[in-house]
Amino acid sequence: MRIVSGLAGALFLTACGQPQPAAEQPDTAPSASQTATAQRPPAFQQCAVCHADTPGAPRRSGPNLHGVMGSKAGTVPADFAFSDGMKKAGFTWDRAKMDAFIENPAVVVPGTRMVFRGEKDPARREAIVDYLETLK
Ligand code: HEC
């Protein structure tokens, strides 16, 4: 029985030596059920209703947004049935275009099928654009 008691001692020491991870979580951390990744900002939750954001994830009512920054509007992903308005938009998604689109989609892309009232808070838009830039 010396082995068993030795193991018990080791486990006891391990348990005492480890910091308690739960105590280190900041109160503001989003719960795992709200976010799939640590960086996804709270403001993106309203987009996630319609947009997946991980490579190869099935589309929701909107196109998967992985790789959208730097792409031509209405081309990524190639298998999404974009509106004629989006296909004819003719611009490339950079920070300024994305910020303007999130603020008022129908003004930047007339005829878009994206039904979103617009995010009016510049700081929340910036957080969304920062996040979209990480989706590469
Ligand atoms: C109610 C569903 C819905 C919501 C909410 C929504 N979208 Fe969309 N989004 C769509 C649809 C549908 C399209 C396709 C529009 C078209 O073809 O005109 C789209 C298109 C886009 C595109 C163009 C993609 C490309 O490849 O050109 C971007 C970028 C985008 N959405 C970003 C966002 C962001 C960021 C948010 C959150 C602030 C958001 N969307 C919220 C449904 C939605």
mmCIF file of C-alpha atoms and ligand atoms in Angstrom:
data_model
loop_
_atom_site.group_PDB
_atom_site.id
_atom_site.type_symbol
_atom_site.label_atom_id
_atom_site.label_comp_id
_atom_site.label_asym_id
_atom_site.label_seq_id
_atom_site.Cartn_x
_atom_site.Cartn_y
_atom_site.Cartn_z
ATOM 1 C CA MET A 1 0.000 0.000 0.000
ATOM 2 C CA ARG A 2 3.030 2.300 -0.013
ATOM 3 C CA ILE A 3 2.494 3.080 -3.715
ATOM 4 C CA VAL A 4 -1.109 4.088 -3.193
ATOM 5 C CA SER A 5 -0.347 6.367 -0.289
ATOM 6 C CA GLY A 6 2.567 7.861 -2.253
ATOM 7 C CA LEU A 7 0.228 8.674 -5.129
ATOM 8 C CA ALA A 8 -2.300 10.156 -2.773
ATOM 9 C CA GLY A 9 0.432 12.372 -1.351
ATOM 10 C CA ALA A 10 1.491 13.472 -4.825
ATOM 11 C CA LEU A 11 -2.087 14.305 -5.792
ATOM 12 C CA PHE A 12 -2.527 16.228 -2.595
ATOM 13 C CA LEU A 13 0.600 18.280 -3.287
ATOM 14 C CA THR A 14 -0.454 18.911 -6.881
ATOM 15 C CA ALA A 15 -3.849 20.129 -5.818
ATOM 16 C CA CYS A 16 -2.360 22.483 -3.270
ATOM 17 C CA GLY A 17 0.344 23.745 -5.629
ATOM 18 C CA GLN A 18 -1.983 24.799 -8.467
ATOM 19 C CA PRO A 19 -3.494 28.263 -8.614
ATOM 20 C CA GLN A 20 -7.269 28.223 -8.872
ATOM 21 C CA PRO A 21 -8.023 29.136 -12.516
ATOM 22 C CA ALA A 22 -11.614 30.106 -11.783
ATOM 23 C CA ALA A 23 -10.456 32.876 -9.458
ATOM 24 C CA GLU A 24 -8.360 34.417 -12.253
ATOM 25 C CA GLN A 25 -11.196 34.900 -14.748
ATOM 26 C CA PRO A 26 -12.119 38.574 -15.098
ATOM 27 C CA ASP A 27 -15.772 39.299 -14.394
ATOM 28 C CA THR A 28 -16.203 40.766 -17.868
ATOM 29 C CA ALA A 29 -15.147 37.588 -19.742
ATOM 30 C CA PRO A 30 -17.905 36.503 -22.118
ATOM 31 C CA SER A 31 -19.253 33.054 -21.403
ATOM 32 C CA ALA A 32 -18.284 30.165 -23.646
ATOM 33 C CA SER A 33 -21.855 29.857 -24.865
ATOM 34 C CA GLN A 34 -21.811 33.434 -26.181
ATOM 35 C CA THR A 35 -18.521 33.249 -28.055
ATOM 36 C CA ALA A 36 -16.515 30.612 -29.826
ATOM 37 C CA THR A 37 -13.274 32.572 -29.718
ATOM 38 C CA ALA A 38 -11.756 34.776 -27.066
ATOM 39 C CA GLN A 39 -11.305 37.798 -29.350
ATOM 40 C CA ARG A 40 -14.853 37.975 -30.697
ATOM 41 C CA PRO A 41 -16.120 41.342 -29.403
ATOM 42 C CA PRO A 42 -19.597 41.681 -27.890
ATOM 43 C CA ALA A 43 -20.635 43.989 -30.755
ATOM 44 C CA PHE A 44 -20.085 41.131 -33.218
ATOM 45 C CA GLN A 45 -22.823 39.042 -31.630
ATOM 46 C CA GLN A 46 -25.445 40.906 -33.681
ATOM 47 C CA CYS A 47 -23.560 39.910 -36.853
ATOM 48 C CA ALA A 48 -23.075 36.307 -35.738
ATOM 49 C CA VAL A 49 -26.844 35.782 -35.855
ATOM 50 C CA CYS A 50 -26.502 35.820 -39.656
ATOM 51 C CA HIS A 51 -22.773 35.294 -40.268
ATOM 52 C CA ALA A 52 -20.460 32.393 -39.494
ATOM 53 C CA ASP A 53 -16.811 33.449 -39.131
ATOM 54 C CA THR A 54 -14.683 30.309 -39.040
ATOM 55 C CA PRO A 55 -13.157 28.711 -42.149
ATOM 56 C CA GLY A 56 -15.537 26.327 -43.889
ATOM 57 C CA ALA A 57 -18.390 26.861 -41.405
ATOM 58 C CA PRO A 58 -21.796 26.565 -43.088
ATOM 59 C CA ARG A 59 -23.342 29.860 -44.052
ATOM 60 C CA ARG A 60 -26.255 31.241 -42.072
ATOM 61 C CA SER A 61 -28.650 33.685 -43.755
ATOM 62 C CA GLY A 62 -25.570 35.763 -44.629
ATOM 63 C CA PRO A 63 -22.204 34.696 -46.082
ATOM 64 C CA ASN A 64 -19.364 33.341 -43.953
ATOM 65 C CA LEU A 65 -17.191 36.389 -43.133
ATOM 66 C CA HIS A 66 -13.894 34.516 -42.909
ATOM 67 C CA GLY A 67 -11.442 36.228 -45.291
ATOM 68 C CA VAL A 68 -13.836 39.050 -46.197
ATOM 69 C CA MET A 69 -11.382 41.903 -45.476
ATOM 70 C CA GLY A 70 -9.402 42.672 -48.617
ATOM 71 C CA SER A 71 -11.826 40.740 -50.833
ATOM 72 C CA LYS A 72 -13.994 42.278 -53.544
ATOM 73 C CA ALA A 73 -17.563 42.869 -52.325
ATOM 74 C CA GLY A 74 -19.915 40.069 -53.296
ATOM 75 C CA THR A 75 -17.210 37.496 -54.130
ATOM 76 C CA VAL A 76 -16.322 35.730 -50.844
ATOM 77 C CA PRO A 77 -17.443 33.049 -50.327
ATOM 78 C CA ALA A 78 -17.847 32.195 -54.002
ATOM 79 C CA ASP A 79 -20.821 29.884 -53.452
ATOM 80 C CA PHE A 80 -23.023 32.525 -51.766
ATOM 81 C CA ALA A 81 -25.936 33.946 -53.789
ATOM 82 C CA PHE A 82 -25.187 37.647 -53.324
ATOM 83 C CA SER A 83 -27.717 40.284 -54.349
ATOM 84 C CA ASP A 84 -27.177 42.105 -57.642
ATOM 85 C CA GLY A 85 -26.493 45.221 -55.567
ATOM 86 C CA MET A 86 -23.625 43.541 -53.728
ATOM 87 C CA LYS A 87 -22.237 41.932 -56.885
ATOM 88 C CA LYS A 88 -22.231 45.308 -58.659
ATOM 89 C CA ALA A 89 -20.760 47.227 -55.702
ATOM 90 C CA GLY A 90 -17.329 46.962 -57.306
ATOM 91 C CA PHE A 91 -15.224 47.947 -54.293
ATOM 92 C CA THR A 92 -12.807 46.042 -52.096
ATOM 93 C CA TRP A 93 -13.509 45.683 -48.370
ATOM 94 C CA ASP A 94 -11.079 47.933 -46.529
ATOM 95 C CA ARG A 95 -11.542 49.453 -43.072
ATOM 96 C CA ALA A 96 -13.298 52.591 -44.310
ATOM 97 C CA LYS A 97 -15.768 50.706 -46.527
ATOM 98 C CA MET A 98 -16.507 48.167 -43.826
ATOM 99 C CA ASP A 99 -17.048 50.864 -41.197
ATOM 100 C CA ALA A 100 -19.458 52.741 -43.482
ATOM 101 C CA PHE A 101 -21.312 49.555 -44.446
ATOM 102 C CA ILE A 102 -21.802 48.466 -40.831
ATOM 103 C CA GLU A 103 -23.102 51.942 -40.004
ATOM 104 C CA ASN A 104 -25.662 51.930 -42.833
ATOM 105 C CA PRO A 105 -25.618 48.912 -45.168
ATOM 106 C CA ALA A 106 -28.285 50.090 -47.631
ATOM 107 C CA VAL A 107 -26.568 53.441 -48.228
ATOM 108 C CA VAL A 108 -23.165 51.924 -49.022
ATOM 109 C CA VAL A 109 -24.608 49.038 -51.068
ATOM 110 C CA PRO A 110 -27.971 50.016 -52.557
ATOM 111 C CA GLY A 111 -30.121 46.940 -53.070
ATOM 112 C CA THR A 112 -28.276 44.832 -50.506
ATOM 113 C CA ARG A 113 -30.250 41.987 -48.979
ATOM 114 C CA MET A 114 -28.522 42.466 -45.645
ATOM 115 C CA VAL A 115 -31.307 43.533 -43.325
ATOM 116 C CA PHE A 116 -29.452 45.269 -40.540
ATOM 117 C CA ARG A 117 -30.402 48.609 -39.044
ATOM 118 C CA GLY A 118 -26.775 49.675 -38.702
ATOM 119 C CA GLU A 119 -24.420 50.012 -35.761
ATOM 120 C CA LYS A 120 -24.310 53.704 -34.860
ATOM 121 C CA ASP A 121 -21.608 53.552 -32.174
ATOM 122 C CA PRO A 122 -18.177 54.215 -33.775
ATOM 123 C CA ALA A 123 -16.303 52.357 -31.020
ATOM 124 C CA ARG A 124 -18.430 49.257 -31.498
ATOM 125 C CA ARG A 125 -17.940 49.440 -35.284
ATOM 126 C CA GLU A 126 -14.206 49.731 -34.785
ATOM 127 C CA ALA A 127 -14.223 46.640 -32.561
ATOM 128 C CA ILE A 128 -16.104 44.725 -35.266
ATOM 129 C CA VAL A 129 -13.713 45.836 -38.037
ATOM 130 C CA ASP A 130 -10.690 44.978 -35.850
ATOM 131 C CA TYR A 131 -12.174 41.535 -35.345
ATOM 132 C CA LEU A 132 -12.947 41.032 -39.065
ATOM 133 C CA GLU A 133 -9.284 41.787 -39.796
ATOM 134 C CA THR A 134 -8.261 38.808 -37.666
ATOM 135 C CA LEU A 135 -10.389 36.416 -39.771
ATOM 136 C CA LYS A 136 -7.680 35.430 -42.235
HETATM 137 C C1 HEC B 1 -30.257 39.681 -40.554
HETATM 138 C C2 HEC B 1 -29.048 39.040 -41.041
HETATM 139 C C3 HEC B 1 -27.755 39.838 -41.061
HETATM 140 C C4 HEC B 1 -27.170 40.572 -40.049
HETATM 141 C C5 HEC B 1 -27.697 40.842 -38.655
HETATM 142 C C6 HEC B 1 -25.899 41.020 -40.571
HETATM 143 N N1 HEC B 1 -25.742 40.597 -41.853
HETATM 144 FE FE1 HEC B 1 -24.152 40.954 -43.066
HETATM 145 N N2 HEC B 1 -25.097 40.087 -44.618
HETATM 146 C C7 HEC B 1 -26.331 39.462 -44.568
HETATM 147 C C8 HEC B 1 -26.734 39.060 -45.904
HETATM 148 C C9 HEC B 1 -28.025 38.334 -46.291
HETATM 149 C C10 HEC B 1 -25.692 39.452 -46.755
HETATM 150 C C11 HEC B 1 -25.643 39.348 -48.282
HETATM 151 C C12 HEC B 1 -26.061 40.724 -48.782
HETATM 152 C C13 HEC B 1 -26.230 40.877 -50.277
HETATM 153 O O1 HEC B 1 -25.924 39.949 -51.036
HETATM 154 O O2 HEC B 1 -26.660 41.970 -50.652
HETATM 155 C C14 HEC B 1 -24.678 40.088 -45.918
HETATM 156 C C15 HEC B 1 -23.467 40.599 -46.399
HETATM 157 C C16 HEC B 1 -22.457 41.088 -45.618
HETATM 158 C C17 HEC B 1 -21.140 41.481 -46.085
HETATM 159 C C18 HEC B 1 -20.633 41.419 -47.526
HETATM 160 C C19 HEC B 1 -19.779 40.166 -47.688
HETATM 161 C C20 HEC B 1 -19.026 40.109 -49.000
HETATM 162 O O3 HEC B 1 -18.335 39.099 -49.216
HETATM 163 O O4 HEC B 1 -19.092 41.047 -49.800
HETATM 164 C C21 HEC B 1 -20.440 41.905 -44.992
HETATM 165 C C22 HEC B 1 -19.019 42.412 -44.980
HETATM 166 C C23 HEC B 1 -21.306 41.785 -43.850
HETATM 167 N N3 HEC B 1 -22.520 41.292 -44.254
HETATM 168 C C24 HEC B 1 -20.940 42.114 -42.568
HETATM 169 C C25 HEC B 1 -21.832 42.154 -41.486
HETATM 170 C C26 HEC B 1 -21.482 42.639 -40.178
HETATM 171 C C27 HEC B 1 -20.080 43.100 -39.779
HETATM 172 C C28 HEC B 1 -22.606 42.573 -39.411
HETATM 173 C C29 HEC B 1 -22.797 43.012 -37.969
HETATM 174 C C30 HEC B 1 -22.522 44.393 -37.701
HETATM 175 C C31 HEC B 1 -23.659 42.002 -40.256
HETATM 176 N N4 HEC B 1 -23.147 41.776 -41.497
HETATM 177 C C32 HEC B 1 -24.971 41.760 -39.840
HETATM 178 C C33 HEC B 1 -27.079 39.266 -43.434
HETATM 179 C C34 HEC B 1 -26.851 39.876 -42.215
#
